[in-house]
mmCIF file of C-alpha atoms in Angstrom:
data_model
loop_
_atom_site.group_PDB
_atom_site.id
_atom_site.type_symbol
_atom_site.label_atom_id
_atom_site.label_comp_id
_atom_site.label_asym_id
_atom_site.label_seq_id
_atom_site.Cartn_x
_atom_site.Cartn_y
_atom_site.Cartn_z
ATOM 1 C CA GLN L 1 22.304 8.041 0.577
ATOM 2 C CA GLN L 2 22.191 5.763 -2.391
ATOM 3 C CA GLN L 3 19.149 6.505 -4.472
ATOM 4 C CA VAL L 4 17.916 6.051 -7.964
ATOM 5 C CA LYS L 5 14.980 8.252 -8.912
ATOM 6 C CA GLN L 6 12.756 7.017 -11.722
ATOM 7 C CA SER L 7 10.072 8.805 -13.682
ATOM 8 C CA PRO L 8 7.339 8.725 -14.747
ATOM 9 C CA GLN L 9 5.501 6.432 -12.354
ATOM 10 C CA SER L 10 3.203 5.359 -15.169
ATOM 11 C CA LEU L 11 3.160 5.863 -18.911
ATOM 12 C CA ILE L 12 0.579 5.244 -21.596
ATOM 13 C CA VAL L 13 1.757 5.041 -25.191
ATOM 14 C CA GLN L 14 0.039 4.193 -28.439
ATOM 15 C CA LYS L 15 1.209 1.205 -30.443
ATOM 16 C CA GLY L 16 4.113 2.215 -32.642
ATOM 17 C CA GLY L 17 5.069 5.137 -30.439
ATOM 18 C CA ILE L 18 8.218 5.768 -28.441
ATOM 19 C CA SER L 19 8.262 5.053 -24.720
ATOM 20 C CA ILE L 20 10.782 7.015 -22.669
ATOM 21 C CA ILE L 21 11.607 6.338 -19.035
ATOM 22 C CA ASN L 22 14.120 8.408 -17.117
ATOM 23 C CA CYS L 23 16.334 7.746 -14.124
ATOM 24 C CA ALA L 24 18.706 9.881 -12.108
ATOM 25 C CA TYR L 25 21.257 8.786 -9.545
ATOM 26 C CA GLU L 26 23.310 10.442 -6.847
ATOM 27 C CA ASN L 27 26.154 8.069 -6.053
ATOM 28 C CA THR L 28 29.062 8.728 -8.385
ATOM 29 C CA ALA L 29 30.506 5.326 -7.476
ATOM 30 C CA PHE L 30 27.767 3.638 -9.503
ATOM 31 C CA ASP L 31 29.315 2.128 -12.621
ATOM 32 C CA TYR L 32 26.710 -0.282 -13.960
ATOM 33 C CA PHE L 33 23.186 0.638 -14.996
ATOM 34 C CA PRO L 34 20.768 -2.131 -16.009
ATOM 35 C CA TRP L 35 17.116 -1.976 -16.958
ATOM 36 C CA TYR L 36 14.745 -4.761 -15.982
ATOM 37 C CA GLN L 37 11.298 -5.635 -17.344
ATOM 38 C CA GLN L 38 8.776 -7.286 -15.061
ATOM 39 C CA PHE L 39 5.417 -8.784 -15.947
ATOM 40 C CA PRO L 40 2.782 -9.317 -13.230
ATOM 41 C CA GLY L 41 3.559 -12.289 -11.026
ATOM 42 C CA LYS L 42 6.978 -12.853 -12.620
ATOM 43 C CA GLY L 43 10.545 -12.059 -11.702
ATOM 44 C CA PRO L 44 12.383 -9.170 -13.368
ATOM 45 C CA ALA L 45 14.172 -9.944 -16.617
ATOM 46 C CA LEU L 46 17.302 -8.102 -17.705
ATOM 47 C CA LEU L 47 16.603 -5.993 -20.793
ATOM 48 C CA ILE L 48 19.723 -3.994 -21.421
ATOM 49 C CA ALA L 49 22.568 -2.506 -19.417
ATOM 50 C CA ILE L 50 25.197 0.191 -19.835
ATOM 51 C CA ARG L 51 28.454 1.273 -18.251
ATOM 52 C CA PRO L 52 29.467 4.946 -17.883
ATOM 53 C CA ASP L 53 32.170 4.817 -20.534
ATOM 54 C CA VAL L 54 29.463 4.638 -23.200
ATOM 55 C CA SER L 55 26.821 7.308 -23.911
ATOM 56 C CA GLU L 56 24.382 5.088 -25.742
ATOM 57 C CA LYS L 57 23.661 1.400 -26.202
ATOM 58 C CA LYS L 58 21.079 -0.094 -28.516
ATOM 59 C CA GLU L 59 19.678 -3.608 -28.593
ATOM 60 C CA GLY L 60 16.839 -4.073 -31.032
ATOM 61 C CA ARG L 61 14.049 -1.667 -30.139
ATOM 62 C CA PHE L 62 15.584 -0.815 -26.770
ATOM 63 C CA THR L 63 18.125 1.978 -26.331
ATOM 64 C CA ILE L 64 19.808 3.305 -23.206
ATOM 65 C CA SER L 65 21.062 6.873 -23.252
ATOM 66 C CA PHE L 66 23.550 7.799 -20.560
ATOM 67 C CA ASN L 67 24.633 11.270 -19.414
ATOM 68 C CA LYS L 68 27.462 10.938 -16.920
ATOM 69 C CA SER L 69 27.790 14.642 -16.122
ATOM 70 C CA ALA L 70 24.077 14.955 -15.378
ATOM 71 C CA LYS L 71 23.997 11.592 -13.610
ATOM 72 C CA GLN L 72 21.012 10.557 -15.657
ATOM 73 C CA PHE L 73 20.132 7.642 -17.901
ATOM 74 C CA SER L 74 17.046 6.756 -19.839
ATOM 75 C CA LEU L 75 15.384 3.856 -21.626
ATOM 76 C CA HIS L 76 13.827 4.388 -25.029
ATOM 77 C CA ILE L 77 11.503 1.754 -26.475
ATOM 78 C CA MET L 78 10.998 2.337 -30.173
ATOM 79 C CA ASP L 79 7.908 1.095 -32.022
ATOM 80 C CA SER L 80 6.248 0.204 -28.731
ATOM 81 C CA GLN L 81 3.992 -2.863 -28.840
ATOM 82 C CA PRO L 82 1.158 -4.038 -26.574
ATOM 83 C CA GLY L 83 3.439 -6.903 -25.523
ATOM 84 C CA ASP L 84 5.814 -4.333 -24.056
ATOM 85 C CA SER L 85 3.187 -3.467 -21.440
ATOM 86 C CA ALA L 86 4.959 -4.222 -18.174
ATOM 87 C CA THR L 87 6.717 -2.552 -15.270
ATOM 88 C CA TYR L 88 10.216 -1.299 -15.999
ATOM 89 C CA PHE L 89 12.855 -0.794 -13.353
ATOM 90 C CA CYS L 90 16.113 1.048 -13.696
ATOM 91 C CA ALA L 91 18.905 0.106 -11.332
ATOM 92 C CA ALA L 92 22.496 0.908 -10.515
ATOM 93 C CA SER L 93 25.392 -0.822 -8.822
ATOM 94 C CA SER L 94 28.983 -0.163 -7.893
ATOM 95 C CA SER L 95 31.970 -2.441 -8.338
ATOM 96 C CA SER L 96 33.862 -0.786 -5.492
ATOM 97 C CA GLY L 97 33.952 -1.225 -1.756
ATOM 98 C CA GLY L 98 33.131 -4.911 -1.581
ATOM 99 C CA SER L 99 29.507 -4.192 -2.405
ATOM 100 C CA ASN L 100 29.002 -7.507 -4.193
ATOM 101 C CA TYR L 101 27.440 -5.376 -6.940
ATOM 102 C CA LYS L 102 24.260 -4.802 -4.912
ATOM 103 C CA LEU L 103 21.590 -3.246 -7.089
ATOM 104 C CA THR L 104 19.782 -0.066 -6.082
ATOM 105 C CA PHE L 105 16.440 0.021 -7.863
ATOM 106 C CA GLY L 106 14.231 2.838 -9.009
ATOM 107 C CA LYS L 107 10.573 2.699 -8.004
ATOM 108 C CA GLY L 108 9.437 1.416 -11.364
ATOM 109 C CA THR L 109 7.367 2.648 -14.298
ATOM 110 C CA LEU L 110 4.166 0.936 -15.336
ATOM 111 C CA LEU L 111 4.051 1.073 -19.119
ATOM 112 C CA THR L 112 0.802 0.504 -20.961
ATOM 113 C CA VAL L 113 0.889 0.297 -24.743
ATOM 114 C CA ASN L 114 -2.557 0.684 -26.266
ATOM 115 C CA PRO L 115 -3.318 -1.198 -29.482
ATOM 116 C CA GLY K 1 21.691 -19.410 -20.537
ATOM 117 C CA ALA K 2 21.664 -17.677 -17.121
ATOM 118 C CA VAL K 3 18.523 -19.335 -15.793
ATOM 119 C CA VAL K 4 17.515 -19.043 -12.155
ATOM 120 C CA SER K 5 14.716 -21.151 -10.714
ATOM 121 C CA GLN K 6 12.750 -20.871 -7.508
ATOM 122 C CA HIS K 7 10.705 -23.444 -5.687
ATOM 123 C CA PRO K 8 7.923 -23.365 -4.781
ATOM 124 C CA SER K 9 6.292 -20.792 -7.040
ATOM 125 C CA ARG K 10 3.594 -20.227 -4.461
ATOM 126 C CA VAL K 11 2.957 -21.434 -0.955
ATOM 127 C CA ILE K 12 0.195 -21.043 1.577
ATOM 128 C CA CYS K 13 0.966 -21.766 5.198
ATOM 129 C CA LYS K 14 -0.542 -21.326 8.621
ATOM 130 C CA SER K 15 0.644 -18.630 10.982
ATOM 131 C CA GLY K 16 3.474 -19.852 13.184
ATOM 132 C CA THR K 17 4.897 -22.363 10.738
ATOM 133 C CA SER K 18 8.179 -22.091 8.841
ATOM 134 C CA VAL K 19 8.524 -21.996 5.084
ATOM 135 C CA LYS K 20 11.601 -22.726 2.998
ATOM 136 C CA ILE K 21 12.138 -21.253 -0.457
ATOM 137 C CA GLU K 22 14.861 -22.579 -2.752
ATOM 138 C CA CYS K 23 16.770 -20.603 -5.338
ATOM 139 C CA ARG K 24 18.911 -22.404 -7.892
ATOM 140 C CA SER K 25 21.151 -21.223 -10.691
ATOM 141 C CA LEU K 26 20.609 -23.863 -13.348
ATOM 142 C CA ASP K 27 23.377 -23.249 -15.846
ATOM 143 C CA PHE K 28 26.011 -21.263 -14.013
ATOM 144 C CA GLN K 29 27.758 -21.061 -10.682
ATOM 145 C CA ALA K 30 26.658 -18.082 -8.643
ATOM 146 C CA THR K 31 29.316 -16.116 -6.850
ATOM 147 C CA THR K 32 26.636 -14.219 -5.004
ATOM 148 C CA MET K 33 22.917 -14.681 -4.496
ATOM 149 C CA PHE K 34 20.487 -12.031 -3.368
ATOM 150 C CA TRP K 35 17.056 -12.219 -1.790
ATOM 151 C CA TYR K 36 14.430 -9.549 -2.407
ATOM 152 C CA ARG K 37 10.938 -8.887 -1.210
ATOM 153 C CA GLN K 38 8.375 -7.096 -3.333
ATOM 154 C CA PHE K 39 5.040 -5.678 -2.247
ATOM 155 C CA PRO K 40 2.243 -5.149 -4.798
ATOM 156 C CA LYS K 41 2.976 -2.347 -7.238
ATOM 157 C CA LYS K 42 6.234 -1.568 -5.450
ATOM 158 C CA SER K 43 9.898 -1.879 -6.239
ATOM 159 C CA LEU K 44 12.201 -4.669 -5.131
ATOM 160 C CA MET K 45 13.530 -4.404 -1.602
ATOM 161 C CA LEU K 46 16.852 -6.127 -0.988
ATOM 162 C CA MET K 47 16.715 -8.315 2.097
ATOM 163 C CA ALA K 48 20.125 -9.950 2.133
ATOM 164 C CA THR K 49 23.211 -10.866 0.160
ATOM 165 C CA SER K 50 24.814 -14.271 0.433
ATOM 166 C CA ASN K 51 28.067 -15.747 -0.781
ATOM 167 C CA GLU K 52 28.638 -19.479 -0.868
ATOM 168 C CA GLY K 53 30.045 -20.776 2.399
ATOM 169 C CA SER K 54 29.689 -17.446 4.177
ATOM 170 C CA LYS K 55 27.086 -15.961 6.461
ATOM 171 C CA ALA K 56 24.537 -13.793 4.724
ATOM 172 C CA THR K 57 24.700 -10.039 5.026
ATOM 173 C CA TYR K 58 21.328 -8.606 5.924
ATOM 174 C CA GLU K 59 20.042 -5.163 5.023
ATOM 175 C CA GLN K 60 19.130 -2.771 7.782
ATOM 176 C CA GLY K 61 15.765 -3.564 9.303
ATOM 177 C CA VAL K 62 15.665 -7.194 8.126
ATOM 178 C CA GLU K 63 15.500 -9.672 11.002
ATOM 179 C CA LYS K 64 18.137 -12.308 10.416
ATOM 180 C CA ASP K 65 16.550 -14.704 12.902
ATOM 181 C CA LYS K 66 13.268 -14.370 11.052
ATOM 182 C CA PHE K 67 14.639 -14.797 7.564
ATOM 183 C CA LEU K 68 17.288 -17.503 7.612
ATOM 184 C CA ILE K 69 19.487 -17.710 4.541
ATOM 185 C CA ASN K 70 21.730 -20.633 3.707
ATOM 186 C CA HIS K 71 23.986 -20.531 0.657
ATOM 187 C CA ALA K 72 24.990 -24.172 0.676
ATOM 188 C CA SER K 73 26.597 -24.403 -2.733
ATOM 189 C CA LEU K 74 27.480 -22.306 -5.754
ATOM 190 C CA THR K 75 24.103 -23.155 -7.286
ATOM 191 C CA LEU K 76 21.714 -23.206 -4.323
ATOM 192 C CA SER K 77 20.540 -20.718 -1.748
ATOM 193 C CA THR K 78 17.568 -21.120 0.557
ATOM 194 C CA LEU K 79 15.444 -18.609 2.422
ATOM 195 C CA THR K 80 13.521 -19.877 5.425
ATOM 196 C CA VAL K 81 10.809 -17.683 6.844
ATOM 197 C CA THR K 82 10.561 -18.797 10.463
ATOM 198 C CA SER K 83 7.383 -18.574 12.504
ATOM 199 C CA ALA K 84 5.617 -16.905 9.628
ATOM 200 C CA HIS K 85 2.880 -14.383 10.283
ATOM 201 C CA PRO K 86 0.378 -12.734 7.919
ATOM 202 C CA GLU K 87 2.584 -9.654 7.622
ATOM 203 C CA ASP K 88 5.260 -11.884 6.047
ATOM 204 C CA SER K 89 2.953 -12.528 3.105
ATOM 205 C CA SER K 90 4.712 -11.176 0.062
ATOM 206 C CA PHE K 91 6.440 -11.946 -3.222
ATOM 207 C CA TYR K 92 9.972 -13.190 -2.587
ATOM 208 C CA ILE K 93 12.465 -13.086 -5.440
ATOM 209 C CA CYS K 94 16.031 -14.309 -5.593
ATOM 210 C CA SER K 95 18.769 -13.347 -7.991
ATOM 211 C CA ALA K 96 22.144 -14.817 -8.770
ATOM 212 C CA ARG K 97 25.350 -13.247 -9.980
ATOM 213 C CA PRO K 98 27.814 -15.479 -11.855
ATOM 214 C CA ASP K 99 30.645 -12.979 -11.999
ATOM 215 C CA GLY K 100 30.887 -9.341 -12.879
ATOM 216 C CA GLU K 101 27.893 -7.181 -12.192
ATOM 217 C CA THR K 102 24.950 -8.824 -13.944
ATOM 218 C CA GLN K 103 22.214 -10.305 -11.779
ATOM 219 C CA TYR K 104 19.712 -12.818 -13.102
ATOM 220 C CA PHE K 105 16.419 -13.112 -11.318
ATOM 221 C CA GLY K 106 14.268 -16.086 -10.464
ATOM 222 C CA PRO K 107 10.544 -16.201 -11.217
ATOM 223 C CA GLY K 108 9.585 -15.402 -7.624
ATOM 224 C CA THR K 109 7.674 -17.162 -4.861
ATOM 225 C CA ARG K 110 4.307 -15.940 -3.676
ATOM 226 C CA LEU K 111 3.922 -16.553 0.070
ATOM 227 C CA LEU K 112 0.542 -16.290 1.753
ATOM 228 C CA VAL K 113 0.401 -16.748 5.508
ATOM 229 C CA LEU K 114 -3.057 -17.393 6.921
#
């Protein structure tokens, strides 16, 4: 069964701190791992994505770490700001089997950054 | 770039009526469009996948006669909720994939069925 398990369910961080959200997957056919940020009442916005041939990708304050052997990937938000307060979803998709790159989502993490 | 719009942003309708939601890719042609449903404080649930000119592929448990999807062009897909009932009230979100694996999401449509 295709699953992506995300933790923690919620996270409270002080301004300037590091936020870390973890995801684990089961399907070894997954070969694309994006992170989405969603504010209340809005659609998800793509933050950053990684493919399994890379162990880390950084874009500004956002970094994805990827461990292929453990089938785990994580999002690190450096210098967290109150404006980062949102729900974060990890996801995974496969390019094989005519899947149309359907995304399998984690359950989400509600991040609150206190000023 | 990669902007996806949805219309309307919110709609209120009476039970038994049908509602159409449009999803447009504004600055790219979408090979594939997806429709999701999201309940409060929950993750996105994929309802169906559509390719232009082809019949939509529905996920298990999604009634295709209830949720009609038409992917009329490479920039437009519509979701029609037929004979809507209060339990259909939800946040409906579309996404579009130009090519490769990246999906870009629309802003969502809040449906309230009275």
